Amino acid sequence: MQFNPKASLEARAHMEKLLGLDQPVTVQYVNWLRRLIRFDFDRSFRDGRLVTEILWERFPVTLAINVLTLGFTFLFAIPLGVLAAVKPKGLFDRATTFLVFVGYSIPGFWLALLGITFFGVHLRVLPVSGLHALDYEVLPWIGRLGDLLWHLILPVGVMTFISLAGLSRYVRSSMVNVLRQDYIRTAYAKGLKPWRIWFCHGLRNALLPIVTIVGLSLPDLIAGSVVMETVFSLPGMGRLFYDAVMARDQNVVMALVTIGAFLTLIGNLLADLAYAWADPRIRVGESQR
Amino acid sequence: MRPPNPKGHLRAVLFGRSQSLLCLIVFLSALHASRAQAENSASAVPSKGDALVEASIGDASRLLPILASDSSSGEIVGLVFNGLLKYNERLEIVGDLAQNWQVTDSGLTLTFSLRPDVRWHDGKPLNAQDVRFTYERLIDPAVATPFSSAYELVDSFEVLDERTVRVRYREPFAPALESWMMGIIPQHLLAGEDLNTTGFLRHPIGTGPYRFKRWKSGELIELTANEDYFEHTPYISRYLYRIIPDQATLFLELLTGNIDLAGLSPLQYDRQTDSLYLRQHYRKFRYPSFGFAYVGYNLQDPRFSDILVRRAFELAIDKQAIVDGVLYGLGKVATGPYPQESWAYDPQVQIKGRNPQQAQQLLAEAGWADRDGDGIVEKDGKPFQFTLLTNQGNEVRRQAAELIQRHLKEIGVDVKIRILEWSSFVHEFIDKRRFEAVLLAWSLSRDPDLYDIFHSSKTKTGEYNFVSYNNPEVDRLLVEGRKTFDQESRRAIYHRIHRILAEEQPYTFLYVADALPILHGRFEGVVPAPIGIAYNLIDWHVPPAKHRYRSIQKSESRNQKSEIR
């Protein structure tokens, strides 16, 4: 970063005035609140576009990556957690514990670079970075979808591996408690198949803490990982936020923070509703009857 | 140093037809030479096609010349638009959209005649009204342009006819020529638009060698060759600007051959690009950048206002060690604000080698000596300690600061280093003068004018003489340099400024770093010159056998045909 001596003091003062930055902070804040009521986040300082327009452009990328990551994390973490809980401290439990903690401890950017180097540079089976091939525009729709998924394998894979640890540990500890309950012993005594006991009888009661996690991860769905999006050159919300902070693009930063706050509230609400679904004891209205 | 080139002069009448003819001949013979080369390898006529993929860390922001203040936007805008004038490969000012131009009334009046054969990418011809429109937007208070100050001295702007404009200045202003390198924007598309927010910012239409095609934010910008470009159609059919924010990822893309052109760090250039693959498939280039790194002292601080101290520091800091250790030798020691290749550089200014003994003597003369034997010099009982500030995120500067710390320790000065985030650095420390010394760099344009940096009037908050340098002779020379158009006279003026600055050391000038681009080897017609490599992009070409992006080309033309039907 360097100064540009060609931008004079007058030019700068003039630009501050055009952007409304010469006003006192309180006035700026009130103006911002007024616009917020109309969901108007104004324009980016950087490129003069409407903030909402920029968000709509970045939002699908991050949402797609995070939904896929979250889906795969559940897909792998729940069986891993359940099976580890069946025989706590058994060989499978120890092996998965080791593996998921390796994933948890490795710095994300480093794992990502290792993945790129191995699959992208040495084997040349996966793209190094980006979201689309250069000839994406001329592909038929099926080719476009394939190209997109092909570009998503590595980032989603790396992010899933990293987030496996947290969820699978929650499932495990929750399951260990549930599997000690009397009704589980009853189920065994009835002669049910073990996988049916674990996944149908046990898991349902072990779900409660997991529902909390899902609710709390809702804002993460749009937050996007700065590190991953930077390393893989993905044009998502994480990079948008980081670039906006670095460029002091106030309107973009404010919009992202506000939306993040809203989604956290909605996530908490949804988690509460899901509790009621998962655990009848929590249903306030019905208990009064 | 190059001998003075008579074409660089800006006398009363310049660049009439004879000289453009000369240019044409030079150009044709150069073309001939490159063709002869090509004949040896593949085909006689440069073939069209293929694509150039350039990688950049940052995305562009606004693709309008008068608003493009970041380097990415500047690069794209440079390919889509043309100014009235431009620098040629030897850094001389030549016509671009202007067929010829005249400087009259000892620099008070500039007259430009436009080329007759220029069309906008939408087919409309360029005319003088577009130039007037561009000028009016540049000085329009409603347009958020950072470039307005270069036009403050304009007294009047007249359109004489369809193809001629005349600009009068209140006083002669030599850097004005450079200001007319600003890209000209189309009046017929932008009249009545709010330039700060118009959709044109993302779909620019210019006169340049490449047309804008698409921009996917944070991913890539695509341009295609302008078939009607007034010089000739660029041989490379597509230009893709990929945004890859991580330097490590960018390097891995290079290793897979997915990127054709990128800038390297000194470490990458020197140590990491020696693999067989890169040596076989890529060419590395190296040329000095315009700009210099320096240590600037707060001259309001009594310790630094003493010239003996600043001279002692110059002798104590081993600049060559910084160039060798931090830039891996990929730069040059600076003695003043100009790179050695500039005509403003005075070759008689001596590069002073490191001399700690003499530095200590100078400090002693200034009253600084180690009286209590703790290794730090004192004066009036106070040890010489100061904090050197530099900005976050620049590894080269951080390492340079550490070397300076060590060098100054050897003459008994205790330096602390503090690394600050850019924005707070500028607003809290520079603007408020809350610093003792800073390690920073200036990137400069090719015109040697340094009025904003060293003139004593430019010391207000937010202005750039933040070290508070004040030398009446330099002030006078800076003003004179701006008013003089004759390059010989200007040369003498800037040589004198260079000598005074080297003598007085308001900054310790450290180094001029090299630009280090790497380019895929399949491109031919690349001729490195003082200005760099990209100046003749339209002449680059790839032999058909080596085309990399063939398939895209075909499918695209198929698409175009189907559109036409």
XYZ file of C-alpha atoms in Angstrom, chain A residues 39-208:
170
model
C -33.753 -2.338 3.921
C -31.647 0.165 2.038
C -27.970 -0.378 2.757
C -26.897 2.374 0.357
C -23.957 1.973 -1.992
C -20.470 0.568 -1.622
C -17.726 3.209 -1.341
C -15.490 1.026 -3.432
C -17.417 0.483 -6.639
C -20.546 2.584 -6.228
C -22.933 -0.351 -6.548
C -25.914 -0.999 -4.289
C -24.850 -3.091 -1.322
C -27.872 -5.374 -1.724
C -26.872 -6.045 -5.330
C -23.356 -6.999 -4.229
C -24.718 -9.244 -1.480
C -27.022 -11.092 -3.882
C -24.035 -11.769 -6.105
C -21.889 -13.205 -3.316
C -24.590 -14.886 -1.266
C -25.284 -17.982 -3.450
C -21.594 -18.950 -3.572
C -21.158 -18.993 0.182
C -24.577 -20.532 0.787
C -23.874 -23.367 -1.661
C -20.480 -24.107 -0.163
C -21.748 -24.001 3.391
C -24.890 -26.030 2.801
C -22.814 -28.695 1.086
C -20.226 -28.599 3.852
C -22.866 -28.754 6.567
C -24.640 -31.609 4.796
C -21.494 -33.669 4.401
C -20.457 -32.885 7.952
C -23.762 -34.307 9.246
C -23.564 -37.211 6.867
C -20.202 -38.276 8.262
C -20.239 -36.885 11.794
C -23.461 -38.548 12.998
C -22.520 -42.150 12.090
C -18.990 -41.525 13.338
C -20.284 -40.178 16.651
C -22.883 -42.906 17.094
C -20.528 -45.748 16.285
C -17.862 -44.281 18.529
C -20.392 -44.102 21.371
C -21.383 -47.738 21.047
C -18.064 -48.853 22.476
C -16.542 -45.860 24.263
C -12.738 -46.121 24.424
C -12.859 -48.984 21.962
C -10.590 -49.166 18.925
C -13.039 -47.395 16.579
C -13.636 -44.639 19.122
C -9.924 -44.051 19.590
C -9.193 -44.117 15.876
C -11.933 -41.614 15.015
C -11.011 -39.417 17.967
C -7.464 -39.262 16.682
C -8.554 -38.542 13.136
C -11.078 -35.829 13.891
C -8.717 -34.070 16.247
C -6.034 -34.068 13.589
C -8.583 -32.350 11.362
C -9.527 -29.955 14.127
C -5.944 -28.975 14.901
C -4.563 -28.536 11.388
C -4.604 -24.897 10.265
C -7.251 -24.708 7.553
C -5.233 -22.725 5.040
C -2.362 -25.189 5.318
C -4.541 -28.232 4.727
C -6.125 -26.393 1.807
C -2.737 -25.627 0.263
C -1.614 -29.228 0.771
C -4.786 -30.401 -0.943
C -4.265 -28.016 -3.847
C -0.620 -29.028 -4.209
C -1.412 -32.741 -4.162
C -4.623 -32.947 -6.196
C -4.199 -29.846 -8.301
C -0.489 -29.578 -9.068
C 0.920 -33.125 -8.724
C -1.994 -35.295 -9.810
C -3.743 -32.573 -11.833
C -7.114 -34.192 -11.223
C -8.778 -31.210 -9.522
C -8.680 -27.493 -10.306
C -6.302 -25.367 -8.264
C -8.658 -22.546 -7.431
C -11.654 -20.567 -8.549
C -15.265 -21.487 -9.092
C -15.549 -21.826 -12.855
C -13.430 -22.979 -15.764
C -12.468 -20.226 -18.196
C -14.816 -21.626 -20.848
C -17.690 -21.968 -18.370
C -19.872 -19.550 -20.324
C -20.011 -21.719 -23.441
C -20.756 -25.006 -21.692
C -24.230 -26.587 -21.774
C -26.060 -26.456 -18.452
C -25.078 -29.985 -17.475
C -21.457 -29.149 -18.207
C -21.766 -25.998 -16.109
C -23.141 -27.922 -13.168
C -20.412 -30.543 -13.487
C -17.765 -27.849 -13.742
C -19.091 -26.101 -10.661
C -19.206 -29.294 -8.603
C -15.744 -30.248 -9.841
C -14.433 -26.913 -8.553
C -16.233 -27.395 -5.223
C -14.835 -30.843 -4.360
C -11.640 -29.623 -2.775
C -12.967 -26.653 -0.766
C -16.000 -28.567 0.503
C -13.863 -31.616 1.276
C -11.335 -29.623 3.271
C -13.986 -27.657 5.147
C -15.942 -30.814 5.969
C -12.854 -32.542 7.311
C -12.109 -29.576 9.533
C -15.621 -29.282 10.950
C -16.110 -33.027 11.528
C -14.429 -32.922 14.931
C -16.862 -30.635 16.717
C -20.082 -32.262 15.629
C -18.965 -35.891 15.900
C -17.783 -35.278 19.456
C -21.128 -33.761 20.418
C -22.989 -36.709 18.922
C -20.682 -39.119 20.678
C -20.975 -37.660 24.170
C -24.714 -37.259 23.823
C -25.089 -40.839 22.578
C -22.924 -42.276 25.349
C -25.419 -40.921 27.885
C -28.459 -42.104 25.965
C -27.129 -45.620 25.424
C -26.820 -46.061 29.187
C -30.595 -45.568 29.628
C -32.906 -48.388 30.645
C -35.042 -48.209 27.530
C -32.026 -49.037 25.407
C -31.419 -52.147 27.465
C -35.094 -52.985 26.971
C -34.697 -52.585 23.245
C -31.727 -54.927 23.215
C -33.756 -57.372 25.318
C -36.553 -57.257 22.734
C -33.997 -58.565 20.274
C -33.992 -55.548 17.947
C -31.152 -55.219 15.471
C -28.341 -53.122 16.981
C -28.253 -50.477 14.194
C -32.001 -49.947 14.682
C -31.472 -49.365 18.394
C -28.648 -46.914 17.821
C -30.030 -44.875 14.983
C -33.777 -45.018 15.625
C -34.135 -45.308 19.380
C -30.904 -43.816 20.663
C -30.163 -41.066 18.170
C -33.540 -39.432 18.427
C -32.996 -38.731 22.103
C -29.411 -37.710 21.529
C -30.461 -35.093 18.990
C -31.226 -32.264 21.385
